[in-house]
CSV table of C-alpha atoms in Angstrom, one decimal:
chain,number,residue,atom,x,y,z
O,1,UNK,CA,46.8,65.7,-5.0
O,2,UNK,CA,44.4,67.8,-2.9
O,3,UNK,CA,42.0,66.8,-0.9
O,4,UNK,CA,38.0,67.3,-1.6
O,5,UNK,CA,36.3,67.9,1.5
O,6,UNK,CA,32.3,69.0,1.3
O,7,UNK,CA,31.3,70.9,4.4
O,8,UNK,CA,28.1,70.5,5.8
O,9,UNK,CA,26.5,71.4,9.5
O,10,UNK,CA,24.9,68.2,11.5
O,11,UNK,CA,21.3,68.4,12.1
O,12,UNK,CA,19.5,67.4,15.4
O,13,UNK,CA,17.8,63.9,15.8
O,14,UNK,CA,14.7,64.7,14.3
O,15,UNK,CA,16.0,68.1,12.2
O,16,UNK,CA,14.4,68.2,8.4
O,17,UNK,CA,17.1,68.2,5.6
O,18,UNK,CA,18.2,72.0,5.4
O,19,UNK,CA,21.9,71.3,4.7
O,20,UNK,CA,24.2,73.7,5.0
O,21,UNK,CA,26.9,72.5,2.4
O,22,UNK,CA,29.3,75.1,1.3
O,23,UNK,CA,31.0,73.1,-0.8
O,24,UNK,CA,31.0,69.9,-2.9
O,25,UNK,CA,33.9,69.7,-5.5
O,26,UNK,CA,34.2,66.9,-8.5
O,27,UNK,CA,36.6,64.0,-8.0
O,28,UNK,CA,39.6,64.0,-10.0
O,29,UNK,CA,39.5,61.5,-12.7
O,30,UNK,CA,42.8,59.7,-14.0
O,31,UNK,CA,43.4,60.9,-17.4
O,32,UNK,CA,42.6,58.0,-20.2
O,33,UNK,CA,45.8,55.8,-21.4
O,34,UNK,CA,47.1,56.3,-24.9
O,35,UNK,CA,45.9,54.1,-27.0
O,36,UNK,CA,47.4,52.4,-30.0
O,37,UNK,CA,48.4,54.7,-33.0
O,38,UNK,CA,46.1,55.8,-35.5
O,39,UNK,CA,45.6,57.8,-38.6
O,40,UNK,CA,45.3,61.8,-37.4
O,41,UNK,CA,41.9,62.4,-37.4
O,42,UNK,CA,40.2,65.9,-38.4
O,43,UNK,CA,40.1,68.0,-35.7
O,44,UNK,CA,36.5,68.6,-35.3
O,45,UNK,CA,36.2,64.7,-35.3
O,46,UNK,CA,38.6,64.8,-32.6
O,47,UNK,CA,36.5,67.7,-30.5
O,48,UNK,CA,33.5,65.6,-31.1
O,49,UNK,CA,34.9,62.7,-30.0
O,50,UNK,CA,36.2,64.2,-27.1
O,51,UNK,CA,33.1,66.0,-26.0
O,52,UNK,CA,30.7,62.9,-26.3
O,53,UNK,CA,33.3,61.5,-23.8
O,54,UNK,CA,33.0,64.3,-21.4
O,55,UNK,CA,28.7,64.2,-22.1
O,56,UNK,CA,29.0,60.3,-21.5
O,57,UNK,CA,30.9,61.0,-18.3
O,58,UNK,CA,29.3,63.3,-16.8
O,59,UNK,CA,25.8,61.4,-17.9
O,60,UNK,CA,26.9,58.8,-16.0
O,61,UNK,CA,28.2,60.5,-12.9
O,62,UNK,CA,24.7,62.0,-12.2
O,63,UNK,CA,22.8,59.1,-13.1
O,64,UNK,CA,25.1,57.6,-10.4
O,65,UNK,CA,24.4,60.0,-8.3
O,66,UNK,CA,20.3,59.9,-8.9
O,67,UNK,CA,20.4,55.6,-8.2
O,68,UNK,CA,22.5,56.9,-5.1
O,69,UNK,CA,19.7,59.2,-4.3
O,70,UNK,CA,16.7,56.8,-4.6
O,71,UNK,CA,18.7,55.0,-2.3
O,72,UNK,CA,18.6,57.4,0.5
O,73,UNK,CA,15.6,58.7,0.4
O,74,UNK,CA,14.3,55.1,0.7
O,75,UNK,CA,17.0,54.6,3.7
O,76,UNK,CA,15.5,58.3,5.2
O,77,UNK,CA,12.3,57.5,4.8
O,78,UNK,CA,12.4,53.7,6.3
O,79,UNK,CA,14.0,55.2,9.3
O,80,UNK,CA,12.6,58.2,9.8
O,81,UNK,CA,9.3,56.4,10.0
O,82,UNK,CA,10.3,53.1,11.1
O,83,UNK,CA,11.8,55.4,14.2
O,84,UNK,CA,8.2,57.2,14.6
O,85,UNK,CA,5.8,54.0,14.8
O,86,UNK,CA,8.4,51.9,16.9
O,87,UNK,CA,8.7,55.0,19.4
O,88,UNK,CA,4.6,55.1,19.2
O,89,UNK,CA,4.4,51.4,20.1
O,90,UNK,CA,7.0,51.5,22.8
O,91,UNK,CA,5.2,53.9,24.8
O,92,UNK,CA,2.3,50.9,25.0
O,93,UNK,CA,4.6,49.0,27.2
O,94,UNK,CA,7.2,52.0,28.4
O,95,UNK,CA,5.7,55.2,29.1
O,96,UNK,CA,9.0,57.3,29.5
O,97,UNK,CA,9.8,59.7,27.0
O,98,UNK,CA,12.6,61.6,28.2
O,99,UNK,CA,14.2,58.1,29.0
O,100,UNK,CA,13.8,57.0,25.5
O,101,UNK,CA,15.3,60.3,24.5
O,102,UNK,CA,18.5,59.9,26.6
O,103,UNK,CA,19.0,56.2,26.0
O,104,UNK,CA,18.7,56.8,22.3
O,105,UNK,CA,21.0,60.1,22.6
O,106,UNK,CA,23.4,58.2,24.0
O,107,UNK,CA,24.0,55.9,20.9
O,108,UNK,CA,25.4,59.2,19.3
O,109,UNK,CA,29.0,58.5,20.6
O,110,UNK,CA,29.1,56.0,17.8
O,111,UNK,CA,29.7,58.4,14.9
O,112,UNK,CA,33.1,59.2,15.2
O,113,UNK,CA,33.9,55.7,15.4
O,114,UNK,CA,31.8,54.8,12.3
O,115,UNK,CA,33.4,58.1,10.5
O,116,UNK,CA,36.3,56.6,11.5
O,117,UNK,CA,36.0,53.1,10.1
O,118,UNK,CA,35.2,54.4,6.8
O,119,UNK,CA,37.7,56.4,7.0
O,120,UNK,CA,40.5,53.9,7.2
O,121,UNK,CA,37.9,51.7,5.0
O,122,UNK,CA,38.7,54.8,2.0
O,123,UNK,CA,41.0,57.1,2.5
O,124,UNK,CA,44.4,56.5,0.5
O,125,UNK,CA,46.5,58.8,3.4
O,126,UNK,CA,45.2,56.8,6.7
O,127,UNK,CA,45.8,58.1,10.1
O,128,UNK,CA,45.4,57.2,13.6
O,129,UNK,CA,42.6,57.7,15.8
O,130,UNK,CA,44.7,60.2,17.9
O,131,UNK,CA,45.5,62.1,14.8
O,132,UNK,CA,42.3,62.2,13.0
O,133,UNK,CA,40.7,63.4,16.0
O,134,UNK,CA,43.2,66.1,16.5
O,135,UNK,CA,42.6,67.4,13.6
O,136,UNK,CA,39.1,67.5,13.9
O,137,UNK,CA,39.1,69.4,16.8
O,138,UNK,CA,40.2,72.0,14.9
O,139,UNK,CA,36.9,72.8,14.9
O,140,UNK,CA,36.4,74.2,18.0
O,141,UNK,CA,39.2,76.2,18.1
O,142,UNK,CA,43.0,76.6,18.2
O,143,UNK,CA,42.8,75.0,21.8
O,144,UNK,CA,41.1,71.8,20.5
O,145,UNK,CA,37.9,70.9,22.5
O,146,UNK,CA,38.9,72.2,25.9
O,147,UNK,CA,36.4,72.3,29.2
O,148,UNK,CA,35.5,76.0,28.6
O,149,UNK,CA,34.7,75.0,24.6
O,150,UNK,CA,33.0,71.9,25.7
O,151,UNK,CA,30.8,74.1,28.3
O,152,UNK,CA,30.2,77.1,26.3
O,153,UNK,CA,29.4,75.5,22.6
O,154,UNK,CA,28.7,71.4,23.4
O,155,UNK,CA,26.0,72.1,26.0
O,156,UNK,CA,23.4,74.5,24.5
O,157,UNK,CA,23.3,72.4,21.4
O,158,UNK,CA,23.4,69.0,23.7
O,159,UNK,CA,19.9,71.1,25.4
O,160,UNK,CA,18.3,71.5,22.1
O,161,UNK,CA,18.9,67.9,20.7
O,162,UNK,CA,17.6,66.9,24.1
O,163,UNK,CA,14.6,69.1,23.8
O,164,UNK,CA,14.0,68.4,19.8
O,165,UNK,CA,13.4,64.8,20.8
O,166,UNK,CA,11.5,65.1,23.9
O,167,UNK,CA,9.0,67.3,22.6
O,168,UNK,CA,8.2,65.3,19.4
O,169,UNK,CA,8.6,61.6,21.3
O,170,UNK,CA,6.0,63.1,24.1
O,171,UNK,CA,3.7,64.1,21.4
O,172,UNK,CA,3.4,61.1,20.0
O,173,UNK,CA,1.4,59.9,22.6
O,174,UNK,CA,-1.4,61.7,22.5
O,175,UNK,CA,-1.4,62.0,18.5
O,176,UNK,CA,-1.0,59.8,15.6
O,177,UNK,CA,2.1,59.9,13.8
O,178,UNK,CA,0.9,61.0,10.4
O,179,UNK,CA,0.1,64.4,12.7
O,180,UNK,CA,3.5,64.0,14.4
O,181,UNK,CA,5.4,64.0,10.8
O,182,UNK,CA,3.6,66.2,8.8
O,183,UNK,CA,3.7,68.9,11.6
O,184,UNK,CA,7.4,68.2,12.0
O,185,UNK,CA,8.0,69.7,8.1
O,186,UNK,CA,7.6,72.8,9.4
O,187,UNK,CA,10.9,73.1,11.3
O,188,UNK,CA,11.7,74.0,7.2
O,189,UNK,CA,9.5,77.0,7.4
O,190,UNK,CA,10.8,77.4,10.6
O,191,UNK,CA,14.7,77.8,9.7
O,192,UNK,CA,14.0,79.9,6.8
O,193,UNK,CA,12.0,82.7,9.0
O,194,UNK,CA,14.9,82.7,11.6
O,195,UNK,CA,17.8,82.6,9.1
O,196,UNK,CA,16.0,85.5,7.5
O,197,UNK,CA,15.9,87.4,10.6
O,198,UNK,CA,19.0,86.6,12.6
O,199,UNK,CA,21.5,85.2,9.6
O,200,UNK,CA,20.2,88.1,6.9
O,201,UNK,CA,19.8,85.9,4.1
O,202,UNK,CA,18.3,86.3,1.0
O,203,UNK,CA,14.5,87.3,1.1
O,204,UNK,CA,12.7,85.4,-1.3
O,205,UNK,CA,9.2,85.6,-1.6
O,206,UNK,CA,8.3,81.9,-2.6
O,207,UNK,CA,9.4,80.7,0.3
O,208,UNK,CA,7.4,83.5,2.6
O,209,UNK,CA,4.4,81.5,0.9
O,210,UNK,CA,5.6,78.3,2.2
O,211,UNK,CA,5.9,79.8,5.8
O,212,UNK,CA,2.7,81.2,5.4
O,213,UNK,CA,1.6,77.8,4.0
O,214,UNK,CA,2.8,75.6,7.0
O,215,UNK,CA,1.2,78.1,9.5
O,216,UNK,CA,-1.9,77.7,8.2
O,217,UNK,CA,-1.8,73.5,8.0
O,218,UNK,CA,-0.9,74.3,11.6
O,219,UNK,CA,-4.2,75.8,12.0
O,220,UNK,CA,-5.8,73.6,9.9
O,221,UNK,CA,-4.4,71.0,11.4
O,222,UNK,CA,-5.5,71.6,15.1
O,223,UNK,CA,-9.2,72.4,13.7
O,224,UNK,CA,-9.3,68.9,12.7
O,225,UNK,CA,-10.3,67.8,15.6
O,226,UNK,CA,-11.9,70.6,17.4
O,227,UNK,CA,-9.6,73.5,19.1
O,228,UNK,CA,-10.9,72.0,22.6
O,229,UNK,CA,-9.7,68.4,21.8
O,230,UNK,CA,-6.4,66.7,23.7
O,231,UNK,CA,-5.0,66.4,20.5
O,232,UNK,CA,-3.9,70.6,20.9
O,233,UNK,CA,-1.6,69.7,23.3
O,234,UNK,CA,0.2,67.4,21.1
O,235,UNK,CA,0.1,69.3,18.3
O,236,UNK,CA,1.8,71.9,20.3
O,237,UNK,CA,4.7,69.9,21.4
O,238,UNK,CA,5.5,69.0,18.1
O,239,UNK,CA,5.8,72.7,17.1
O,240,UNK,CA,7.7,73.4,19.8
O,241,UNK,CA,10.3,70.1,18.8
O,242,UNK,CA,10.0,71.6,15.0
O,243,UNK,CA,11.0,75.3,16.9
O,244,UNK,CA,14.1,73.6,19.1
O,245,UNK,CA,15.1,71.9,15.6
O,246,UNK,CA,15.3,75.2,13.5
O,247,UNK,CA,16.7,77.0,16.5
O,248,UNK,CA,19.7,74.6,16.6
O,249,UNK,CA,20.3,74.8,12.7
O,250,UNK,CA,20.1,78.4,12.8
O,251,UNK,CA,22.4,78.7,15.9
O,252,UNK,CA,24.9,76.1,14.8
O,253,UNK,CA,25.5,78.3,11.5
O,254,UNK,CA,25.3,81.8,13.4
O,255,UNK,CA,28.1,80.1,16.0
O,256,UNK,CA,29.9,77.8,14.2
O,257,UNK,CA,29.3,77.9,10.9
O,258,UNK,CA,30.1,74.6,8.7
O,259,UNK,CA,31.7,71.2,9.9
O,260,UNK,CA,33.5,68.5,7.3
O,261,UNK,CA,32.3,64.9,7.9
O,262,UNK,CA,34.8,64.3,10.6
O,263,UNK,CA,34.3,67.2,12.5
O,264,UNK,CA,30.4,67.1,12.5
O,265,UNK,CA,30.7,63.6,13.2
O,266,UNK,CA,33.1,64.4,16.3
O,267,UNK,CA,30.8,67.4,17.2
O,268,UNK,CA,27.9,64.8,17.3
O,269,UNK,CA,29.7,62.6,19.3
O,270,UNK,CA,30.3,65.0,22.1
O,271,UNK,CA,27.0,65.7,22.2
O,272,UNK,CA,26.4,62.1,23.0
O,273,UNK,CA,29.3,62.5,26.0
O,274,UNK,CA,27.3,65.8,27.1
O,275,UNK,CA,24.0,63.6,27.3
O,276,UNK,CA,25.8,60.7,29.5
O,277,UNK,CA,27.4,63.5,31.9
O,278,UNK,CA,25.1,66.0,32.3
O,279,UNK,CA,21.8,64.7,31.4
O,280,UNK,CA,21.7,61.4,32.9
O,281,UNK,CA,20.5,62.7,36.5
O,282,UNK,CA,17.1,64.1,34.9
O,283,UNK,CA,16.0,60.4,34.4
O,284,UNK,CA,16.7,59.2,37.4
O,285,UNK,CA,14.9,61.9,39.2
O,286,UNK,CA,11.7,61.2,37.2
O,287,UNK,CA,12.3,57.9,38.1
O,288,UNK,CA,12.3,58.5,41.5
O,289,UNK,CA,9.4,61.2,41.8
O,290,UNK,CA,7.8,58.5,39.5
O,291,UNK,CA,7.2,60.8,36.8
O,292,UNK,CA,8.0,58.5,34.5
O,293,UNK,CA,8.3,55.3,36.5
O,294,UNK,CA,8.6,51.5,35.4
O,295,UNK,CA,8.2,48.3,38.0
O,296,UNK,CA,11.8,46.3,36.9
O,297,UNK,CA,14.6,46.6,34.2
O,298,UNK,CA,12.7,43.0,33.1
O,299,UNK,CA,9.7,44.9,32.3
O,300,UNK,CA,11.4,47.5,30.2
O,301,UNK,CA,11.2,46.1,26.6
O,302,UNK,CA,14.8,46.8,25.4
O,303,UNK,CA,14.6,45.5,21.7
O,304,UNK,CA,11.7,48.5,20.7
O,305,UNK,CA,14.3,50.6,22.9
O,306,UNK,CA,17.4,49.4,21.0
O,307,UNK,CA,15.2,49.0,17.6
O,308,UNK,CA,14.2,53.1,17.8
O,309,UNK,CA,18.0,54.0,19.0
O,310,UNK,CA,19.0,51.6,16.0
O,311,UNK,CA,16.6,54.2,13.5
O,312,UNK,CA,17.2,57.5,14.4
O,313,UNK,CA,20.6,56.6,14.8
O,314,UNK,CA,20.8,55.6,10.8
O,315,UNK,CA,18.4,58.4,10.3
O,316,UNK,CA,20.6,61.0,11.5
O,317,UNK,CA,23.3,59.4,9.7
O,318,UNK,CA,22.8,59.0,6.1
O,319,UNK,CA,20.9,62.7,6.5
O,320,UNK,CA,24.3,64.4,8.1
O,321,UNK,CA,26.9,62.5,6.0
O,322,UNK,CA,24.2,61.7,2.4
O,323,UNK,CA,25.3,64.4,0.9
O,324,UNK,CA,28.7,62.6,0.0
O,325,UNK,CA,26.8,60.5,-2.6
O,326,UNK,CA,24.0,62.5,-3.8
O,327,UNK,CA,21.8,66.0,-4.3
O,328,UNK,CA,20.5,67.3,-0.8
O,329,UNK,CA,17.2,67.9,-2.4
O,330,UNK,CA,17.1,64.0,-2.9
O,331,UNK,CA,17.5,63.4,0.7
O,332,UNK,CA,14.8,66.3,1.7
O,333,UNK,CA,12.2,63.8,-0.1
O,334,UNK,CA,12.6,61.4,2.4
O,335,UNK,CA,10.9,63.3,5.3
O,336,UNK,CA,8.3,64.4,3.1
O,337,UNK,CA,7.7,60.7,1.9
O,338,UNK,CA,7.6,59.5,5.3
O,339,UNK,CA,4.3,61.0,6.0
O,340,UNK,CA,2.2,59.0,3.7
O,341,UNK,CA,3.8,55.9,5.5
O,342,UNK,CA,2.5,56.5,8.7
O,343,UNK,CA,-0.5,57.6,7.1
O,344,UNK,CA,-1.0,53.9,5.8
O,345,UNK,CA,0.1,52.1,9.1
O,346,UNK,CA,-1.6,54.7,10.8
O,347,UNK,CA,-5.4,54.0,8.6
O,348,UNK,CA,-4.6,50.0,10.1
O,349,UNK,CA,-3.4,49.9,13.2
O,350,UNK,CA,-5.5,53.1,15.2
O,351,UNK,CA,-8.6,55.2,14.6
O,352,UNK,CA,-7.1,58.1,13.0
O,353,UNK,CA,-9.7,59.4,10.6
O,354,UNK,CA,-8.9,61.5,7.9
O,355,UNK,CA,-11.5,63.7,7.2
O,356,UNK,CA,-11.2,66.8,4.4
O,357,UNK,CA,-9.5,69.7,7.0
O,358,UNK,CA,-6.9,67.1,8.1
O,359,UNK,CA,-6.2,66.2,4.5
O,360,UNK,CA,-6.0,69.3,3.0
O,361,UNK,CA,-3.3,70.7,5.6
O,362,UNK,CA,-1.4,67.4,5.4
O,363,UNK,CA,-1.4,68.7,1.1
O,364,UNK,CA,-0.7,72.2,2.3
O,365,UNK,CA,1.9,71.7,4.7
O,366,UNK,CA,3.9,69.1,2.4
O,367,UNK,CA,3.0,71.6,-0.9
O,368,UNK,CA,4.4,74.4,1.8
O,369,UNK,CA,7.9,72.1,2.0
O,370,UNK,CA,8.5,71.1,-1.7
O,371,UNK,CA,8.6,75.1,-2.3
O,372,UNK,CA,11.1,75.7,0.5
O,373,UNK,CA,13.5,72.7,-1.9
O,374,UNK,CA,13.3,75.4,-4.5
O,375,UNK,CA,16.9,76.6,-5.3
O,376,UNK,CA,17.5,80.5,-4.9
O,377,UNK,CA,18.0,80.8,-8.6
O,378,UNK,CA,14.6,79.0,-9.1
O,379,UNK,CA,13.4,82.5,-10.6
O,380,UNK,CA,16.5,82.9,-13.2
O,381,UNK,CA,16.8,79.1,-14.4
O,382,UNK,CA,12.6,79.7,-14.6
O,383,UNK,CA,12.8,83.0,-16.7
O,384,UNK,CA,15.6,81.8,-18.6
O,385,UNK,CA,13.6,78.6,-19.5
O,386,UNK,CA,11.0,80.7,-21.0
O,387,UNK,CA,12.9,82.6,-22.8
O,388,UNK,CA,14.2,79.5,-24.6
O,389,UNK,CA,11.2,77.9,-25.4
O,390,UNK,CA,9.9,81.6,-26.8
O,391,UNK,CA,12.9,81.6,-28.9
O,392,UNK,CA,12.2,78.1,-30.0
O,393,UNK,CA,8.7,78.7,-31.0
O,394,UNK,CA,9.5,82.2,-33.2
O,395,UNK,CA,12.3,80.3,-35.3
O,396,UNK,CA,9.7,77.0,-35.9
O,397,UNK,CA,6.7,79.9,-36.3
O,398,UNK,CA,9.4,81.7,-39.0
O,399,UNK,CA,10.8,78.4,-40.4
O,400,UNK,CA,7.1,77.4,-41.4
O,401,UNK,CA,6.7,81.0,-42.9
O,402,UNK,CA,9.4,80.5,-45.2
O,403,UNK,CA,8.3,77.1,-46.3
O,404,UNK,CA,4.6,78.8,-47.1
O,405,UNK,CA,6.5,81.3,-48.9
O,406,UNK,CA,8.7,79.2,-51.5
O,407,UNK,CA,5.3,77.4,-52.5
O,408,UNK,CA,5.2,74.3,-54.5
O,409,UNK,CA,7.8,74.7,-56.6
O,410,UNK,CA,10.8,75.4,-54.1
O,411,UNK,CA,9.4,72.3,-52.6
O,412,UNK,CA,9.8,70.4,-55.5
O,413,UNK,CA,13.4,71.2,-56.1
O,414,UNK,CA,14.4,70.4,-53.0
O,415,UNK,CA,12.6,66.9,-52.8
O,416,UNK,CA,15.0,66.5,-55.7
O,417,UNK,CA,18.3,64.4,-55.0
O,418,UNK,CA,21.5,66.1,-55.1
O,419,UNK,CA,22.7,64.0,-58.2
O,420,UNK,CA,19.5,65.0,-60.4
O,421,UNK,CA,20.2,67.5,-63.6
């Protein structure tokens, strides 16, 4: 039997959901057992019957795979935002960002385990951790993940998570999080300008209008409260985390193209061994300089540390490895429902007010990131889809002509039964 494998590219902590899946293939059903024997039936019975098998099948496979989908948003969205406020209220007690970000980085050693566990939890052919994870370092090569691989394509990518996280989690404290989250969509906008420029892909203009679109709620955004206000300095960090994000999608493609679950899950698990070697001196210098400087490890509140590591750690899971279960679009929702969930704890636990120009760019910017969901054959299924209800409307328009035509008396003959003389 073969094996079905979908590929897909692992986003950063805090990347929006523009999967890279190259390929998603049906599972193979077992064929149905004879049944007992039975009078031949006419063959277009027997098509029929057979095709309102197939329509019952497949019926049910996607609404399985819609009730899988309302699941993950719901599990997206939770986290995505549960991640955001509990970072926000940390910083009350633990003003440390780039701490936060390494300690929570550091949790990301624990995907290939979990890929792992489910992996002996499912698969029918199980293997051993030393062979699964020799194959999955495939990946990086014939060589496997050597020092020079580990150096030259672990570490920029470990610099950018590093960077994705620190930028948003330091804007958060001098902004709300509605602002944080909505601003973050644009790292959407974002991917598409750079995979248009360095990947060549296809130009399409809708999606130049929702680039266009989340620059301006940008704009709008900042005039909100006043060009001159402290809140322009976190507005630009979260830009600049929404910039590192894209950059690391469109790099991870342009370097190493497409990962399977276990390699993407091995790939993020390095990055979690490249934080612990490499990065763990940059917090114990701030510590030091007092930078970012605490009075005891009793003072440091480690359940909203854990808690947050806890989120973005499901977070980044179900939006690397969702996929497997449902429609990526499904899963894009989640970001984009996250906003008005700050929005609400936001309107009751601070002073945000949301007046008209901070409204209407939180609608433009989320408007802007529905049309980047919009398949590249949006414009074909859309002209077709005309075309069909044109056709529909000249044979009803021409079907009514011909009843006008036969007048009463064709009518009369055919209210007739079949039997009449």
């Amino acid at each position: 039997m073969k094996k079905h494998s979908a590929r897909v590219a692992p986003l950063s902590a805090c990347n929006s959901p523009v999967l890279t899946l190259t390929k998603v293939e049906g599972e193979e059903r077992p064929r149905d057992p004879p049944g007992p024997a039975e009078a031949p039936a006419p063959a277009g019975a027997e098509a029929g019957g057979r095709a309102g098998r197939r329509c019952w099948r497949c019926s049910r496979a996607r609404l399985r795979k819609t009730f899988w989908g309302v699941a993950v948003v719901l599990c997206v969205c939770s986290s995505w935002a549960g991640a955001t406020q509990l970072a926000k209220l940390t910083f009350g007690k633990f003003d440390a960002p780039f701490t936060l970000t390494w300690f929570a980085t550091n949790w990301n050693f624990l995907f290939f385990p979990l890929y792992y566990a489910g992996h002996v939890c499912k698969s029918a052919e199980k293997q051993s951790v030393k062979q699964r994870y020799r194959e999955c370092c495939r990946f990086f090569g014939d060589n496997g993940l050597t020092l020079k691989v580990f150096v030259t394509k672990a570490a920029p990518f470990g610099v950018l998570w590093t960077l994705t996280n620190y930028l948003y989690l330091h804007a958060i404290k001098t902004i709300n999080t509605t602002d944080a989250s909505v601003l973050f969509c644009c790292n959407k906008a974002f991917v598409f300008l750079l995979s248009w420029i360095v990947l060549r892909d296809r130009f399409m203009g809708v999606r130049i209008v929702a680039a266009i679109l989340a620059i301006a709620g940008i704009v709008m955004m900042t005039y909100a409260d006043g060009f001159r206000s402290h809140s322009v300095i976190g507005i630009a960090l979260v830009v600049g985390s929404a910039s590192m994000s894209a950059l690391y999608k469109v790099l991870f493609k342009l370097l190493l193209g497409s990962a399977k679950f276990g390699e993407a899950a091995l790939f993020l698990s390095v990055l979690g061994v490249f934080n612990v070697l490499f990065i763990t001196c940059v917090p114990v210098v701030l510590y030091f300089t007092k930078v970012e400087y605490w009075s005891s490890f009793d003072a440091i509140p480690w359940g909203n540390l854990c808690g947050f590591s806890v989120l973005l750690l499901t977070f980044n899971i179900v939006l690397n490895f969702g996929i497997a279960v449902t429609y990526p679009t499904l899963m894009s929702l989640g970001i984009v429902l996250s906003v008005p969930v700050n929005a609400v704890v936001d309107h009751y636990t601070s002073k945000i007010v949301f007046n008209e120009v901070r409204v209407i760019a939180i609608i433009i910017i989320g408007l802007g990131f529905l049309l980047l969901l919009l398949p590249e054959e949006w414009d074909v299924w859309l002209i077709k889809l005309l075309t069909r209800l044109k056709v529909r409307k000249k044979e009803e328009a021409a079907e009514g002509g011909a009843d006008l035509g036969l007048g009463p008396q064709s009518k009369s003959r055919r209210a007739r039964p079949s039997f009449a003389r």
